Coordinates of C-alpha atoms in Angstrom, one line a residue:
M1 CA 6.2 43.3 11.1
Q2 CA 9.2 41.4 10.4
E3 CA 9.0 37.8 8.9
T4 CA 10.6 35.3 10.8
Q5 CA 13.8 33.8 9.1
K6 CA 13.7 30.5 8.4
L7 CA 16.3 27.9 9.7
E8 CA 18.0 26.0 6.9
L9 CA 20.6 23.1 6.7
Q10 CA 24.1 24.4 7.0
Y11 CA 27.2 22.9 5.9
N12 CA 30.8 24.0 6.4
K13 CA 33.6 24.0 3.7
E14 CA 34.6 20.5 4.8
G15 CA 31.3 19.1 4.4
K16 CA 30.2 19.1 8.1
I17 CA 26.3 19.7 9.1
Y18 CA 25.6 22.5 11.7
S19 CA 23.8 21.3 14.5
P20 CA 21.6 24.6 16.0
L21 CA 20.9 22.7 19.2
G22 CA 24.2 21.4 20.0
K23 CA 25.6 24.7 18.5
R24 CA 28.5 23.1 16.7
Y25 CA 29.3 21.2 13.2
K26 CA 28.9 17.4 13.2
V27 CA 29.8 14.8 10.8
A28 CA 27.0 14.5 8.1
T29 CA 26.2 11.1 8.2
P30 CA 22.8 10.1 6.7
E31 CA 21.3 9.7 10.2
E32 CA 22.5 12.9 11.3
I33 CA 21.0 14.8 8.2
I34 CA 17.7 13.2 8.8
R35 CA 17.7 14.7 12.5
Q36 CA 19.0 18.3 11.6
K37 CA 15.9 18.4 8.6
F38 CA 13.8 17.5 11.2
V39 CA 14.9 20.1 13.6
C40 CA 14.2 22.6 10.6
T41 CA 10.9 21.2 10.4
L42 CA 10.2 21.6 14.2
V43 CA 11.2 25.1 13.8
N44 CA 9.7 26.6 10.6
S45 CA 6.6 24.4 10.4
Y46 CA 6.1 24.2 14.0
K47 CA 7.4 27.5 15.7
Y48 CA 9.2 25.9 18.1
N49 CA 12.4 27.8 19.3
L50 CA 15.9 26.3 19.7
E51 CA 15.9 27.2 23.2
Q52 CA 13.1 24.9 24.1
M53 CA 14.5 21.9 22.4
Q54 CA 17.6 19.6 22.9
E55 CA 19.3 16.5 21.3
E56 CA 20.6 13.4 22.3
V57 CA 19.0 13.6 25.8
K58 CA 19.6 10.6 28.2
T59 CA 15.9 9.1 29.2
Q60 CA 17.2 7.5 32.5
K61 CA 20.5 7.5 34.3
G62 CA 23.2 5.4 33.8
K63 CA 26.5 5.3 31.8
N64 CA 25.1 3.2 28.8
A65 CA 21.7 5.1 29.1
A66 CA 19.7 5.4 25.7
R67 CA 19.4 8.9 24.5
A68 CA 16.6 10.5 22.7
D69 CA 17.1 11.9 19.2
I70 CA 15.2 15.5 20.1
V71 CA 13.3 16.3 23.0
I72 CA 10.8 19.3 23.4
W73 CA 9.5 21.3 26.2
K74 CA 6.6 23.2 26.4
S75 CA 9.0 26.6 26.8
P76 CA 12.5 27.4 27.7
K77 CA 11.6 27.5 31.3
D78 CA 10.1 23.9 31.4
K79 CA 13.4 22.8 29.9
Q80 CA 15.6 24.9 32.4
D81 CA 13.5 23.7 35.4
K82 CA 13.7 19.8 33.9
N83 CA 10.1 19.6 33.6
P84 CA 8.6 16.7 31.8
P85 CA 9.0 17.4 28.2
L86 CA 6.0 17.7 25.7
I87 CA 7.3 16.0 22.6
I88 CA 10.0 13.0 22.1
V89 CA 11.2 12.6 18.4
E90 CA 12.7 9.4 17.5
C91 CA 14.7 9.5 14.1
K92 CA 15.4 6.7 12.3
A93 CA 17.3 5.0 9.5
D94 CA 15.8 5.8 6.0
T95 CA 16.6 2.4 4.6
I96 CA 13.1 0.8 5.5
R97 CA 9.5 1.7 6.7
I98 CA 9.5 2.3 10.6
S99 CA 8.4 -0.8 12.4
E100 CA 6.8 -1.6 15.7
G101 CA 10.1 -1.9 17.3
D102 CA 10.7 1.5 16.5
Y103 CA 7.2 2.9 18.0
A104 CA 7.9 0.7 21.1
Q105 CA 11.5 2.3 21.4
G106 CA 9.9 6.0 21.0
E107 CA 7.0 5.1 23.5
S108 CA 9.5 3.8 25.9
Y109 CA 11.3 7.3 25.8
A110 CA 8.2 9.3 26.4
R111 CA 7.0 7.4 29.5
L112 CA 10.7 7.3 31.0
T113 CA 10.3 11.3 30.6
N114 CA 6.5 11.6 31.2
A115 CA 6.1 13.1 27.6
P116 CA 2.5 12.9 26.4
F117 CA 3.3 12.9 22.8
F118 CA 6.1 11.3 20.8
V119 CA 7.2 11.0 17.0
T120 CA 8.4 8.4 15.0
H121 CA 10.4 10.0 11.8
N122 CA 12.4 9.2 8.9
N123 CA 12.0 10.6 5.1
Y124 CA 9.7 7.9 4.0
E125 CA 7.4 8.5 7.0
T126 CA 6.6 10.7 9.9
R127 CA 4.1 9.2 12.6
F128 CA 2.7 11.1 15.6
W129 CA 1.4 9.5 18.7
R130 CA -0.2 10.1 21.9
V131 CA 0.9 8.2 25.0
I132 CA -2.1 7.0 27.2
K133 CA -0.6 7.2 30.7
D134 CA -3.3 5.1 32.6
K135 CA -2.7 2.2 30.3
M136 CA 0.0 -0.4 30.5
P137 CA 3.1 -0.1 27.9
G138 CA 2.3 -0.6 24.1
F139 CA -1.1 1.1 24.5
T140 CA -0.7 4.3 22.5
Q141 CA -2.8 6.3 20.0
E142 CA -1.5 7.4 16.8
I143 CA -2.7 10.8 16.0
A144 CA -2.8 12.9 12.9
N145 CA -0.2 15.5 14.2
I146 CA 1.6 17.1 17.0
P147 CA 0.8 20.4 18.6
E148 CA 2.2 23.8 17.4
N149 CA 4.1 25.7 19.5
N150 CA 2.0 27.7 22.4
A151 CA -1.0 25.8 21.1
S152 CA -3.8 26.0 23.3
D153 CA -5.7 23.1 25.2
K154 CA -8.9 24.1 22.8
E155 CA -6.4 23.6 19.8
I156 CA -4.9 20.6 21.1
D157 CA -8.0 18.9 21.8
K158 CA -9.2 19.6 18.1
L159 CA -5.8 18.2 16.9
L160 CA -6.7 15.0 18.8
K161 CA -10.1 14.7 17.0
D162 CA -8.4 15.4 13.8
L163 CA -7.9 12.8 10.9
V164 CA -6.5 10.1 12.7
V165 CA -5.0 6.6 11.3
F166 CA -7.1 3.5 11.7
K167 CA -6.6 0.3 13.7
E168 CA -7.0 -2.7 12.1
D169 CA -10.0 -3.7 13.9
E170 CA -11.4 -0.1 13.8
F171 CA -11.1 0.2 10.1
A172 CA -12.8 -3.2 9.7
K173 CA -15.5 -2.5 11.9
I174 CA -16.4 1.0 10.2
L175 CA -16.2 -0.5 6.9
W176 CA -18.9 -3.0 8.1
E177 CA -20.7 -0.3 9.7
C178 CA -21.0 2.0 6.6
H179 CA -21.7 -1.3 4.6
C180 CA -24.8 -2.3 6.7
H181 CA -26.0 1.5 6.5
I182 CA -26.0 1.1 3.0
R183 CA -28.0 -1.8 2.9
D184 CA -30.5 -0.9 5.5
N185 CA -30.8 2.7 4.1
D186 CA -30.7 2.1 0.4
K187 CA -32.1 -1.2 0.6
F188 CA -29.2 -2.9 -1.6
D189 CA -28.1 -6.5 -1.8
P190 CA -24.7 -7.5 0.0
T191 CA -22.5 -7.0 -3.4
K192 CA -24.1 -3.8 -4.5
A193 CA -23.8 -2.5 -0.9
F194 CA -20.1 -3.6 -1.4
D195 CA -19.6 -1.5 -4.7
E196 CA -20.7 1.6 -3.4
I197 CA -18.6 1.5 -0.2
A198 CA -15.6 1.0 -2.4
K199 CA -16.7 4.1 -4.5
I200 CA -16.7 6.2 -1.5
L201 CA -13.4 4.6 -0.1
F202 CA -11.6 5.7 -3.0
M203 CA -13.2 9.2 -3.1
K204 CA -11.8 9.6 0.2
V205 CA -8.2 8.4 -1.0
Y206 CA -8.1 10.7 -3.8
V207 CA -9.2 13.7 -1.8
E208 CA -6.3 12.7 0.6
R209 CA -4.0 12.6 -1.8
K210 CA -4.5 16.0 -3.0
L211 CA -3.9 17.1 0.8
I212 CA -0.7 15.5 0.7
K213 CA 0.0 17.2 -2.5
G214 CA -0.4 20.7 -0.8
E215 CA -4.5 20.9 -1.6
A216 CA -5.6 23.3 1.5
D217 CA -9.2 22.1 1.8
N218 CA -10.1 18.7 2.9
K219 CA -13.1 18.2 0.6
F220 CA -14.1 15.0 2.4
T221 CA -15.9 16.2 5.2
I222 CA -19.6 16.8 6.0
E223 CA -19.0 20.5 6.6
Y224 CA -17.1 21.0 3.5
V225 CA -20.0 19.1 1.5
K226 CA -22.8 20.8 2.5
E227 CA -21.2 24.2 1.9
A228 CA -20.2 23.3 -1.6
E229 CA -23.8 21.9 -2.4
K230 CA -24.7 25.7 -2.1
Y231 CA -22.9 26.5 -5.1
N232 CA -22.9 23.1 -6.8
P233 CA -25.6 21.0 -6.4
N234 CA -24.2 17.9 -8.0
Y235 CA -20.9 18.2 -6.0
L236 CA -20.7 14.7 -4.9
E237 CA -21.4 13.7 -8.6
W238 CA -18.0 16.0 -9.5
L239 CA -16.0 14.9 -6.8
F240 CA -16.8 11.0 -7.9
N241 CA -15.8 11.9 -11.3
E242 CA -12.4 13.4 -10.5
T243 CA -12.0 10.3 -8.6
K244 CA -12.5 8.4 -11.6
K245 CA -10.3 10.5 -13.4
E246 CA -7.4 9.9 -10.9
F247 CA -8.0 6.1 -11.1
A248 CA -8.7 6.0 -15.0
K249 CA -5.0 4.3 -15.5
D250 CA -6.1 1.3 -12.9
Q251 CA -9.4 0.4 -14.8
I252 CA -11.3 0.4 -11.1
F253 CA -14.3 2.5 -12.6
I254 CA -16.3 2.0 -16.0
D255 CA -16.6 5.7 -17.5
N256 CA -20.2 6.0 -16.9
E257 CA -20.3 4.9 -13.4
K258 CA -21.8 6.8 -11.1
I259 CA -22.4 6.6 -7.0
E260 CA -25.8 5.1 -6.6
L261 CA -26.8 5.9 -3.1
K262 CA -29.0 8.8 -1.7
N263 CA -27.2 11.5 -0.8
A264 CA -28.4 10.9 3.0
T265 CA -26.5 7.8 3.0
I266 CA -23.4 9.2 1.6
Y267 CA -23.5 12.1 4.1
K268 CA -23.6 9.3 6.8
I269 CA -20.5 7.5 5.7
I270 CA -18.6 10.9 5.0
E271 CA -19.5 11.7 8.5
R272 CA -18.2 8.3 10.0
L273 CA -14.9 8.0 8.0
Q274 CA -14.2 11.7 7.8
I275 CA -11.5 12.1 10.8
Y276 CA -9.5 9.2 9.9
N277 CA -6.3 9.3 7.6
L278 CA -6.4 6.2 5.3
S279 CA -3.1 7.3 3.4
N280 CA -1.0 7.3 6.5
T281 CA -2.7 4.3 8.0
S282 CA -0.2 1.9 7.1
S283 CA -0.6 -0.6 4.3
D284 CA -0.4 -3.8 6.9
I285 CA -3.2 -2.6 9.0
K286 CA -5.3 -1.1 6.1
G287 CA -4.9 -4.3 4.1
V288 CA -5.6 -6.5 7.1
A289 CA -8.6 -4.8 7.7
F290 CA -10.1 -4.7 4.1
E291 CA -9.6 -8.0 4.1
K292 CA -11.6 -8.6 7.2
F293 CA -14.3 -6.7 5.5
L294 CA -14.0 -8.6 2.4
G295 CA -14.7 -11.8 4.5
Q296 CA -17.5 -10.5 6.2
T297 CA -19.3 -9.1 3.2
F298 CA -18.6 -11.8 0.4
R299 CA -18.0 -15.1 2.5
G300 CA -20.8 -15.0 4.7
E301 CA -23.4 -13.2 2.6
L302 CA -22.7 -14.5 -1.0
G303 CA -21.0 -17.9 -0.9
Q304 CA -17.9 -16.6 -2.0
F305 CA -15.1 -18.5 -0.6
F306 CA -11.7 -17.1 -0.2
T307 CA -8.6 -19.1 0.8
P308 CA -7.7 -18.5 4.7
R309 CA -5.1 -16.4 5.3
P310 CA -3.1 -18.9 7.3
I311 CA -3.2 -21.3 4.2
V312 CA -2.2 -18.7 1.9
E313 CA 0.7 -17.8 4.3
F314 CA 1.8 -21.2 4.6
M315 CA 1.5 -21.5 1.0
I316 CA 3.8 -18.4 0.4
E317 CA 6.6 -19.8 3.1
M318 CA 6.5 -23.1 1.4
I319 CA 6.9 -21.8 -2.1
N320 CA 9.6 -18.9 -0.4
P321 CA 8.9 -16.4 -3.5
Q322 CA 12.1 -14.5 -4.5
E323 CA 13.0 -11.0 -6.2
N324 CA 12.6 -11.2 -10.2
E325 CA 10.3 -14.3 -9.9
V326 CA 7.2 -13.7 -11.8
S327 CA 3.9 -14.9 -10.1
C328 CA 0.5 -15.3 -11.2
D329 CA -2.9 -16.4 -9.8
P330 CA -5.4 -17.3 -12.7
A331 CA -8.1 -17.2 -10.3
S332 CA -6.9 -14.1 -8.2
G333 CA -10.7 -13.7 -6.6
S334 CA -9.8 -10.9 -3.4
G335 CA -5.9 -11.1 -4.5
G336 CA -4.9 -12.6 -1.4
F337 CA -1.7 -15.0 -2.7
L338 CA -0.6 -11.9 -5.1
I339 CA -0.6 -9.7 -1.8
R340 CA 1.1 -12.0 0.2
I341 CA 4.1 -12.6 -2.7
F342 CA 4.2 -9.0 -3.2
S343 CA 4.8 -8.3 0.5
K344 CA 7.3 -11.2 1.1
V345 CA 9.3 -10.0 -1.9
R346 CA 9.0 -6.3 -0.8
E347 CA 10.3 -7.2 2.5
L348 CA 13.4 -9.3 1.0
I349 CA 14.2 -6.2 -1.0
Q350 CA 14.1 -4.0 2.2
Q351 CA 16.1 -6.3 4.0
D352 CA 18.6 -6.3 1.5
I353 CA 18.8 -2.5 1.3
I354 CA 19.7 -2.8 5.0
K355 CA 22.3 -5.1 4.5
Q356 CA 24.1 -3.6 1.6
Y357 CA 24.0 -0.6 3.4
E358 CA 25.6 -1.7 6.5
A359 CA 28.0 -4.0 4.6
Y360 CA 29.0 -0.7 3.0
K361 CA 29.3 1.1 6.1
Q362 CA 31.5 -1.4 7.7
S363 CA 33.9 -1.5 4.7
I364 CA 34.4 2.0 4.8
V365 CA 34.2 3.3 8.6
K366 CA 37.3 2.7 10.4
D367 CA 35.9 4.2 13.7
I368 CA 32.0 4.0 14.1
N369 CA 32.3 6.3 17.1
N370 CA 34.7 9.1 14.9
I371 CA 33.1 9.0 11.7
T372 CA 35.1 11.4 9.0
D373 CA 33.6 14.1 6.9
I374 CA 34.6 11.8 3.9
E375 CA 33.2 8.7 5.1
A376 CA 29.8 10.5 6.1
K377 CA 29.5 11.7 2.2
K378 CA 30.1 8.3 1.2
L379 CA 27.6 6.9 3.5
T380 CA 24.9 9.7 2.2
S381 CA 25.9 8.9 -1.5
K382 CA 25.5 5.2 -1.1
K383 CA 21.9 5.6 1.0
N384 CA 20.6 7.8 -1.5
E385 CA 21.8 5.3 -4.2
L386 CA 20.2 2.5 -2.5
E387 CA 17.1 4.1 -1.4
K388 CA 15.9 5.1 -5.0
Q389 CA 15.5 1.0 -5.3
L390 CA 12.6 1.5 -2.9
E391 CA 10.6 3.9 -5.0
T392 CA 7.3 2.3 -6.7
D393 CA 6.7 5.0 -9.3
T394 CA 10.2 5.7 -10.8
Q395 CA 10.7 3.2 -13.7
G396 CA 13.6 0.5 -13.2
T397 CA 13.9 0.8 -9.4
R398 CA 13.6 -2.8 -7.7
L399 CA 10.4 -2.0 -6.2
F400 CA 8.8 -0.6 -9.7
K401 CA 9.9 -4.1 -11.1
L402 CA 8.1 -6.0 -8.6
S403 CA 4.9 -3.9 -8.9
N404 CA 4.8 -3.6 -12.6
H405 CA 6.2 -6.5 -13.7
C406 CA 6.6 -9.8 -11.3
I407 CA 2.7 -9.9 -10.2
Y408 CA 0.0 -11.1 -12.4
G409 CA -3.6 -12.0 -11.7
T410 CA -6.6 -12.5 -13.2
D411 CA -10.7 -13.4 -12.5
A412 CA -13.6 -14.1 -14.5
N413 CA -16.0 -12.1 -12.0
D414 CA -15.7 -8.3 -12.7
R415 CA -16.5 -7.7 -9.1
M416 CA -13.6 -9.9 -7.8
A417 CA -11.3 -8.1 -10.4
R418 CA -12.0 -4.9 -9.2
T419 CA -11.9 -6.2 -5.6
S420 CA -8.4 -7.8 -6.1
K421 CA -7.0 -4.4 -7.4
M422 CA -8.6 -2.3 -4.3
N423 CA -7.1 -4.9 -2.0
M424 CA -3.5 -4.6 -3.6
I425 CA -3.8 -0.8 -3.4
M426 CA -4.9 -1.0 0.0
H427 CA -2.0 -3.2 0.7
G428 CA 0.8 -1.2 -0.9
D429 CA 0.8 -1.8 -4.6
G430 CA 1.1 -4.4 -7.2
H431 CA -2.1 -4.1 -8.8
G432 CA -1.3 -3.0 -12.6
G433 CA -1.2 -6.7 -13.4
I434 CA -4.6 -7.7 -12.2
H435 CA -7.3 -8.0 -15.3
H436 CA -10.8 -9.1 -15.2
H437 CA -10.8 -11.8 -17.7
D438 CA -11.3 -15.5 -18.2
G439 CA -8.1 -17.2 -16.4
L440 CA -8.2 -19.8 -19.1
L441 CA -7.4 -17.4 -21.6
N442 CA -4.6 -15.3 -22.3
I443 CA -4.2 -11.7 -21.6
N444 CA -1.7 -8.9 -21.4
G445 CA 1.5 -10.9 -19.6
I446 CA -0.5 -13.9 -18.6
F447 CA 0.1 -16.6 -21.3
E448 CA 2.3 -20.0 -21.7
N449 CA 5.8 -20.9 -20.3
R450 CA 6.0 -17.6 -18.5
F451 CA 5.8 -17.9 -14.7
D452 CA 8.0 -19.3 -11.9
I453 CA 5.2 -19.3 -9.5
I454 CA 1.5 -19.9 -9.9
L455 CA -0.5 -19.7 -6.6
T456 CA -4.1 -20.1 -6.8
N457 CA -7.5 -21.6 -5.3
P458 CA -9.1 -22.5 -8.7
P459 CA -12.9 -22.5 -9.1
F460 CA -14.0 -26.1 -7.8
G461 CA -17.4 -28.0 -8.4
S462 CA -18.3 -26.3 -11.6
N463 CA -18.5 -27.4 -15.3
V464 CA -17.0 -25.8 -18.3
R465 CA -20.1 -26.0 -21.0
K466 CA -19.6 -26.9 -24.5
E467 CA -21.4 -23.3 -25.1
N468 CA -18.5 -21.6 -23.3
T469 CA -16.4 -20.6 -26.3
I470 CA -13.6 -18.2 -27.4
R471 CA -14.6 -14.6 -28.2
A472 CA -13.2 -12.0 -30.5
E473 CA -13.6 -9.6 -27.5
D474 CA -11.5 -12.0 -25.4
A475 CA -8.3 -11.0 -27.3
Q476 CA -6.5 -7.7 -27.0
T477 CA -5.7 -7.5 -30.8
Y478 CA -7.2 -8.9 -33.9
L479 CA -6.0 -10.7 -37.4
N480 CA -5.9 -8.2 -40.3
N481 CA -6.5 -9.3 -43.8
N482 CA -3.2 -11.0 -44.4
G483 CA -3.5 -13.0 -41.1
E484 CA -1.2 -10.9 -39.1
V485 CA -1.9 -10.0 -35.8
S486 CA -2.6 -6.2 -35.7
Y487 CA -4.5 -4.0 -33.0
T488 CA -6.9 -0.8 -33.2
E489 CA -5.2 2.8 -33.1
E490 CA -6.5 3.4 -29.6
K491 CA -4.9 0.3 -28.5
K492 CA -1.4 0.8 -30.4
E493 CA 0.6 2.6 -27.5
Q494 CA -0.6 -0.1 -25.2
I495 CA 0.2 -3.1 -27.4
E496 CA 3.6 -1.5 -28.4
N497 CA 4.3 -1.5 -24.8
Y498 CA 3.2 -5.1 -24.5
Y499 CA 5.3 -6.1 -27.3
K500 CA 8.8 -4.3 -25.4
T501 CA 7.9 -6.0 -22.5
Y502 CA 7.3 -9.7 -23.5
G503 CA 8.8 -9.4 -26.8
K504 CA 6.9 -8.9 -30.4
E505 CA 6.7 -12.6 -31.5
T506 CA 6.0 -14.0 -27.9
Y507 CA 3.3 -12.0 -27.4
Q508 CA 1.8 -12.5 -30.9
N509 CA 1.8 -15.9 -30.5
A510 CA -0.1 -15.6 -26.9
Q511 CA -2.8 -13.7 -29.1
R512 CA -3.0 -15.8 -31.8
K513 CA -4.3 -18.9 -29.1
I514 CA -7.2 -17.0 -28.8
L515 CA -7.6 -15.5 -32.6
D516 CA -7.3 -18.5 -34.4
N517 CA -9.6 -20.3 -31.7
I518 CA -12.7 -17.9 -31.8
G519 CA -15.6 -19.9 -31.7
K520 CA -14.1 -23.1 -30.7
P521 CA -14.9 -24.5 -27.0
I522 CA -12.6 -23.2 -24.3
A523 CA -11.7 -26.6 -23.5
S524 CA -10.2 -27.6 -26.9
L525 CA -7.5 -25.3 -26.2
F526 CA -5.9 -27.9 -23.6
A527 CA -3.9 -31.1 -24.1
L528 CA -5.2 -32.5 -21.0
K529 CA -3.1 -34.2 -18.4
P530 CA -4.1 -38.0 -17.4
N531 CA -7.1 -38.2 -15.6
L532 CA -8.1 -35.1 -16.1
E533 CA -11.7 -34.3 -17.5
S534 CA -12.5 -31.3 -20.4
D535 CA -15.7 -30.5 -18.5
K536 CA -14.4 -29.8 -15.0
T537 CA -13.3 -26.1 -14.1
E538 CA -10.9 -27.2 -11.7
H539 CA -9.3 -29.8 -14.0
L540 CA -8.9 -27.1 -16.7
F541 CA -7.3 -24.7 -14.1
I542 CA -4.8 -27.4 -13.1
N543 CA -3.9 -27.8 -16.5
R544 CA -3.8 -24.0 -17.4
C545 CA -1.6 -23.8 -14.4
L546 CA 0.8 -26.2 -16.0
D547 CA 1.0 -24.5 -19.3
L548 CA 1.7 -21.2 -17.3
L549 CA 4.5 -22.3 -15.4
K550 CA 8.1 -22.5 -17.1
P551 CA 9.0 -25.8 -18.2
G552 CA 10.5 -28.3 -15.6
V553 CA 7.6 -28.9 -12.8
E554 CA 6.4 -32.4 -12.7
W555 CA 3.0 -33.1 -12.8
E556 CA 2.8 -35.9 -10.1
S557 CA 4.3 -33.5 -7.6
F558 CA 2.1 -30.6 -8.8
C559 CA -1.1 -32.7 -8.1
Q560 CA 0.0 -33.8 -4.6
K561 CA 0.7 -30.1 -3.5
V562 CA -2.9 -29.5 -5.1
C563 CA -4.6 -32.1 -3.0
L564 CA -2.9 -31.2 0.3
I565 CA -4.0 -27.6 -0.1
R566 CA -7.4 -28.4 -1.0
Q567 CA -7.6 -30.5 1.9
M568 CA -6.0 -27.9 4.3
Q569 CA -8.7 -25.6 3.0
N570 CA -11.4 -27.7 3.7
M571 CA -10.3 -28.4 7.5
C572 CA -10.3 -24.6 7.7
E573 CA -14.0 -24.1 6.2
S574 CA -15.4 -26.8 8.7
L575 CA -13.8 -25.2 11.6

């Protein structure tokens, strides 16, 4: 049997891109390239024929009626008979993530044409949707994929039950149900139950990362686990060890950590989570749901009080963080302040990318309705150049800098430090600067006179006792026989990276503040501001915040803001 020829992008000598649906060469604008790439995907991956598709289809009558980018019918005959289509595809610009407005636009086209499915697509993400026709507009269901050409009703039904993304309330509810099942079945206290559900969540993230990279088998299903255990009785232990390797650099799990649940409990949780696609769930939904779960777990059960989200958002708006400003929370808790700073600045960067692209477009395009080939090439080149700045894993990009050099936090509670890292991963990234460490002491990039922004809810109501002294293990380096700051061989690369990032002399001075005071009370590090007491934790943290800030902050103004924020939080907690 002869293999079907793949559909590939075609350009002519003038640089125009061929539209197989329009049967003509078109100016290769960035937007047009996105559309033609997806046409190739529909043909090559989903097996649709060009004869059952059409581009730029009016979704309603009228001179200025909107046009759907790509429309797909069940068959060429359905298209010819002008029957309702099967799928509407809305291709969007690549400069930002697809927004809710884009989903609404795709849904509108689908409802107007009576199509049961629609797709929103750019090079960042492709999201698949099912229109619920007996519900009001806005009520859609995100699904794992669209059906392939000639899919049977049974195959479509299986598709609709396949990996789907979470809705916010649904994710939070399922996490809580899994958490309660651990407590009821294994009799763990709330904190221990939280630790165990976190391990399984990251095991699922690991498996999904493998699927994205092309691995054929979904190892996070109850069917796969039961089959794998026939050949490896310790399959779940093996899978968790592989997960630990995946997140080793993030320092989320310790080397000898294990899942301590009964196998029956793990099976139940896998069965509950297996149909959902955590990786494709937007960071906004995933992050908010994870925070709700944290609130239920820690606030209600443990007495751990997190700053209410409205207060956090108010503070972020008041501070108005900007790109390249360095931020810190020395008592980061679940990471709420740092997450909002990261999200706010990421949004500013995305908006600036759009602004730059649109300004460039206006500067070179003479007629927006008749873009020339030369103009299109310039636009594509500019788009590719700007989009690189939105990559989080490429050194030197704007988002890499934000994620790795502008967000810092620490918490003395190891569970909270781990939770903060998890929370930031759920929200998109920026977790690399989070540490399990006493917030009053220097670590990594957290030291004096360095930060543009300090946002924190310091621990209130406790005392720092005289026996709370500085230990040698609180430092990341040590003093050699000559009294010089040095380090062990295994830490050589890490410390040298710190030297490059912060400056060798600056970093060594920050470490000396610990090394020169080993055995002394932590409170002795601070020259306390007026009216602050050396044994009050919140007073030392206020002093620490001022020390961490770059010079120039007025003491009275700082205290007034701290008092205002604390009063607002007290009001929220009393409601």
